[in-house]
PDB file of C-alpha atoms in Angstrom:
ATOM      1  CA  MET A   1      34.930 -35.944 -11.051  1.00 48.00           C
ATOM      2  CA  PRO A   2      34.622 -38.148  -8.321  1.00 54.00           C
ATOM      3  CA  TRP A   3      31.497 -39.214  -6.326  1.00 55.00           C
ATOM      4  CA  PRO A   4      30.898 -37.574  -2.834  1.00 54.00           C
ATOM      5  CA  LEU A   5      31.740 -39.682   0.473  1.00 55.00           C
ATOM      6  CA  PRO A   6      29.001 -40.781   2.267  1.00 56.00           C
ATOM      7  CA  ASP A   7      30.450 -38.331   5.248  1.00 56.00           C
ATOM      8  CA  GLU A   8      30.643 -35.366   2.643  1.00 54.00           C
ATOM      9  CA  ASN A   9      27.539 -32.972   2.670  1.00 56.00           C
ATOM     10  CA  TRP A  10      27.826 -31.098  -0.656  1.00 53.00           C
ATOM     11  CA  PHE A  11      24.116 -30.092  -0.948  1.00 57.00           C
ATOM     12  CA  GLY A  12      23.225 -29.910   2.882  1.00 56.00           C
ATOM     13  CA  ASP A  13      23.567 -26.830   5.021  1.00 54.00           C
ATOM     14  CA  THR A  14      23.452 -23.584   3.027  1.00 52.00           C
ATOM     15  CA  SER A  15      23.387 -21.578   6.398  1.00 56.00           C
ATOM     16  CA  ASN A  16      27.034 -20.383   5.962  1.00 55.00           C
ATOM     17  CA  GLN A  17      26.591 -19.085   2.670  1.00 51.00           C
ATOM     18  CA  PRO A  18      28.081 -15.683   2.576  1.00 55.00           C
ATOM     19  CA  GLU A  19      25.820 -12.561   2.806  1.00 63.00           C
ATOM     20  CA  PRO A  20      24.889 -10.118  -0.333  1.00 67.00           C
ATOM     21  CA  ASP A  21      28.158  -8.549  -1.246  1.00 89.00           C
ATOM     22  CA  ARG A  22      28.497  -4.785   0.646  1.00 94.00           C
ATOM     23  CA  GLU A  23      28.994  -3.896  -3.030  1.00 96.00           C
ATOM     24  CA  ASP A  24      26.078  -5.048  -4.168  1.00 97.00           C
ATOM     25  CA  LEU A  25      23.926  -3.170  -1.001  1.00 96.00           C
ATOM     26  CA  ARG A  26      25.770  -0.477  -1.783  1.00 97.00           C
ATOM     27  CA  ILE A  27      24.325  -0.053  -5.796  1.00 97.00           C
ATOM     28  CA  GLU A  28      21.205  -1.340  -4.529  1.00 97.00           C
ATOM     29  CA  ALA A  29      21.019   1.796  -2.199  1.00 97.00           C
ATOM     30  CA  LEU A  30      22.047   4.399  -4.554  1.00 98.00           C
ATOM     31  CA  VAL A  31      19.893   2.512  -7.515  1.00 98.00           C
ATOM     32  CA  ALA A  32      17.179   3.009  -5.630  1.00 97.00           C
ATOM     33  CA  GLN A  33      17.811   6.064  -4.421  1.00 97.00           C
ATOM     34  CA  ARG A  34      18.324   7.486  -7.941  1.00 98.00           C
ATOM     35  CA  LEU A  35      14.916   6.118  -8.838  1.00 98.00           C
ATOM     36  CA  SER A  36      12.737   7.971  -6.041  1.00 97.00           C
ATOM     37  CA  ILE A  37      14.574  11.499  -6.551  1.00 97.00           C
ATOM     38  CA  ASP A  38      13.944  11.302 -10.763  1.00 97.00           C
ATOM     39  CA  TRP A  39      10.464  13.135 -11.464  1.00 96.00           C
ATOM     40  CA  THR A  40      10.318  10.628 -14.015  1.00 96.00           C
ATOM     41  CA  THR A  41      10.308   7.588 -12.299  1.00 97.00           C
ATOM     42  CA  ARG A  42       9.924   8.280  -8.407  1.00 94.00           C
ATOM     43  CA  ARG A  43       6.023   7.227  -9.000  1.00 94.00           C
ATOM     44  CA  GLN A  44       6.509   3.878 -10.469  1.00 96.00           C
ATOM     45  CA  GLN A  45       6.470   0.413  -9.116  1.00 94.00           C
ATOM     46  CA  ILE A  46      10.499  -0.535  -9.721  1.00 97.00           C
ATOM     47  CA  VAL A  47      11.717  -2.891  -7.422  1.00 97.00           C
ATOM     48  CA  VAL A  48      15.448  -3.299  -7.587  1.00 98.00           C
ATOM     49  CA  SER A  49      17.806  -5.853  -6.551  1.00 97.00           C
ATOM     50  CA  VAL A  50      21.833  -6.485  -6.945  1.00 97.00           C
ATOM     51  CA  GLN A  51      23.828  -9.750  -7.713  1.00 96.00           C
ATOM     52  CA  ASN A  52      27.118  -9.824  -8.914  1.00 95.00           C
ATOM     53  CA  ARG A  53      26.983  -6.178  -9.443  1.00 96.00           C
ATOM     54  CA  VAL A  54      24.231  -6.719 -12.241  1.00 97.00           C
ATOM     55  CA  VAL A  55      21.274  -4.332 -11.371  1.00 98.00           C
ATOM     56  CA  ILE A  56      17.874  -5.808 -11.961  1.00 98.00           C
ATOM     57  CA  LEU A  57      15.283  -3.449 -12.703  1.00 98.00           C
ATOM     58  CA  ALA A  58      11.490  -5.312 -11.827  1.00 97.00           C
ATOM     59  CA  GLY A  59       7.879  -3.872 -11.705  1.00 97.00           C
ATOM     60  CA  VAL A  60       5.721  -2.194 -13.515  1.00 96.00           C
ATOM     61  CA  VAL A  61       5.985   1.389 -15.508  1.00 97.00           C
ATOM     62  CA  SER A  62       3.821   3.574 -17.385  1.00 95.00           C
ATOM     63  CA  ASP A  63       5.505   4.148 -20.508  1.00 96.00           C
ATOM     64  CA  PRO A  64       8.625   3.059 -22.530  1.00 97.00           C
ATOM     65  CA  ASN A  65      10.576   5.877 -21.864  1.00 97.00           C
ATOM     66  CA  THR A  66      10.208   5.650 -17.818  1.00 97.00           C
ATOM     67  CA  ARG A  67      11.551   2.428 -18.447  1.00 97.00           C
ATOM     68  CA  GLN A  68      14.504   3.399 -20.410  1.00 98.00           C
ATOM     69  CA  VAL A  69      15.235   6.101 -18.156  1.00 98.00           C
ATOM     70  CA  ALA A  70      15.081   3.807 -15.154  1.00 98.00           C
ATOM     71  CA  ALA A  71      17.643   1.797 -16.808  1.00 98.00           C
ATOM     72  CA  GLU A  72      19.867   4.964 -17.769  1.00 98.00           C
ATOM     73  CA  LEU A  73      19.861   5.907 -14.182  1.00 98.00           C
ATOM     74  CA  ALA A  74      21.072   2.817 -12.629  1.00 98.00           C
ATOM     75  CA  SER A  75      23.613   2.320 -15.264  1.00 97.00           C
ATOM     76  CA  ASP A  76      25.176   5.946 -14.059  1.00 96.00           C
ATOM     77  CA  VAL A  77      25.770   4.517 -10.180  1.00 97.00           C
ATOM     78  CA  PRO A  78      29.528   3.498  -9.973  1.00 96.00           C
ATOM     79  CA  GLY A  79      30.337   0.086  -9.918  1.00 96.00           C
ATOM     80  CA  VAL A  80      27.439  -1.620 -11.985  1.00 97.00           C
ATOM     81  CA  PHE A  81      28.280  -3.998 -14.318  1.00 96.00           C
ATOM     82  CA  ASP A  82      25.272  -4.516 -16.455  1.00 97.00           C
ATOM     83  CA  ILE A  83      21.468  -3.642 -16.387  1.00 97.00           C
ATOM     84  CA  CYS A  84      18.915  -6.388 -16.659  1.00 98.00           C
ATOM     85  CA  ASN A  85      15.641  -4.436 -17.105  1.00 98.00           C
ATOM     86  CA  THR A  86      12.896  -6.127 -16.747  1.00 97.00           C
ATOM     87  CA  LEU A  87      10.260  -3.442 -16.153  1.00 97.00           C
ATOM     88  CA  ARG A  88       7.156  -4.280 -17.986  1.00 97.00           C
ATOM     89  CA  LEU A  89       4.570  -1.475 -19.527  1.00 95.00           C
ATOM     90  CA  SER A  90       1.024  -1.101 -17.692  1.00 90.00           C
ATOM     91  CA  GLY A  91      -1.914  -0.908 -20.001  1.00 76.00           C
ATOM     92  CA  PRO A  92      -2.649  -1.889 -23.446  1.00 64.00           C
ATOM     93  CA  ARG A  93       0.750  -0.531 -24.681  1.00 50.00           C
ATOM     94  CA  ARG A  94       2.610  -3.410 -22.859  1.00 44.00           C
ATOM     95  CA  SER A  95       2.053  -5.804 -26.278  1.00 49.00           C
ATOM     96  CA  HIS A  96       2.863  -3.093 -28.562  1.00 51.00           C
ATOM     97  CA  TYR A  97       6.269  -2.398 -27.293  1.00 52.00           C
ATOM     98  CA  HIS A  98       9.620  -4.940 -27.824  1.00 53.00           C
ATOM     99  CA  GLY A  99      12.729  -3.205 -25.711  1.00 51.00           C
TER     100      GLY A  99
END
């Protein structure tokens, strides 16, 4: 790989980076909607983000079943490539569950 010339700005201004992909935004909205409607997940603290069609679930849920249901609801949205489920369990059971 050649060294950059002094007038080449390889690491500078990132203001002309592309906006989030429309498909990612669509998926994010659909997943959030499904989670807010489903009786298992609607009262949970779940944050949804999407990058390159991979849904990232973050936050705190009450039990392992809710964590699993959230991932299943997200995976049922058309266009989802994968799920990154980082949901944590609230309360003392958190340290006993490895899923």
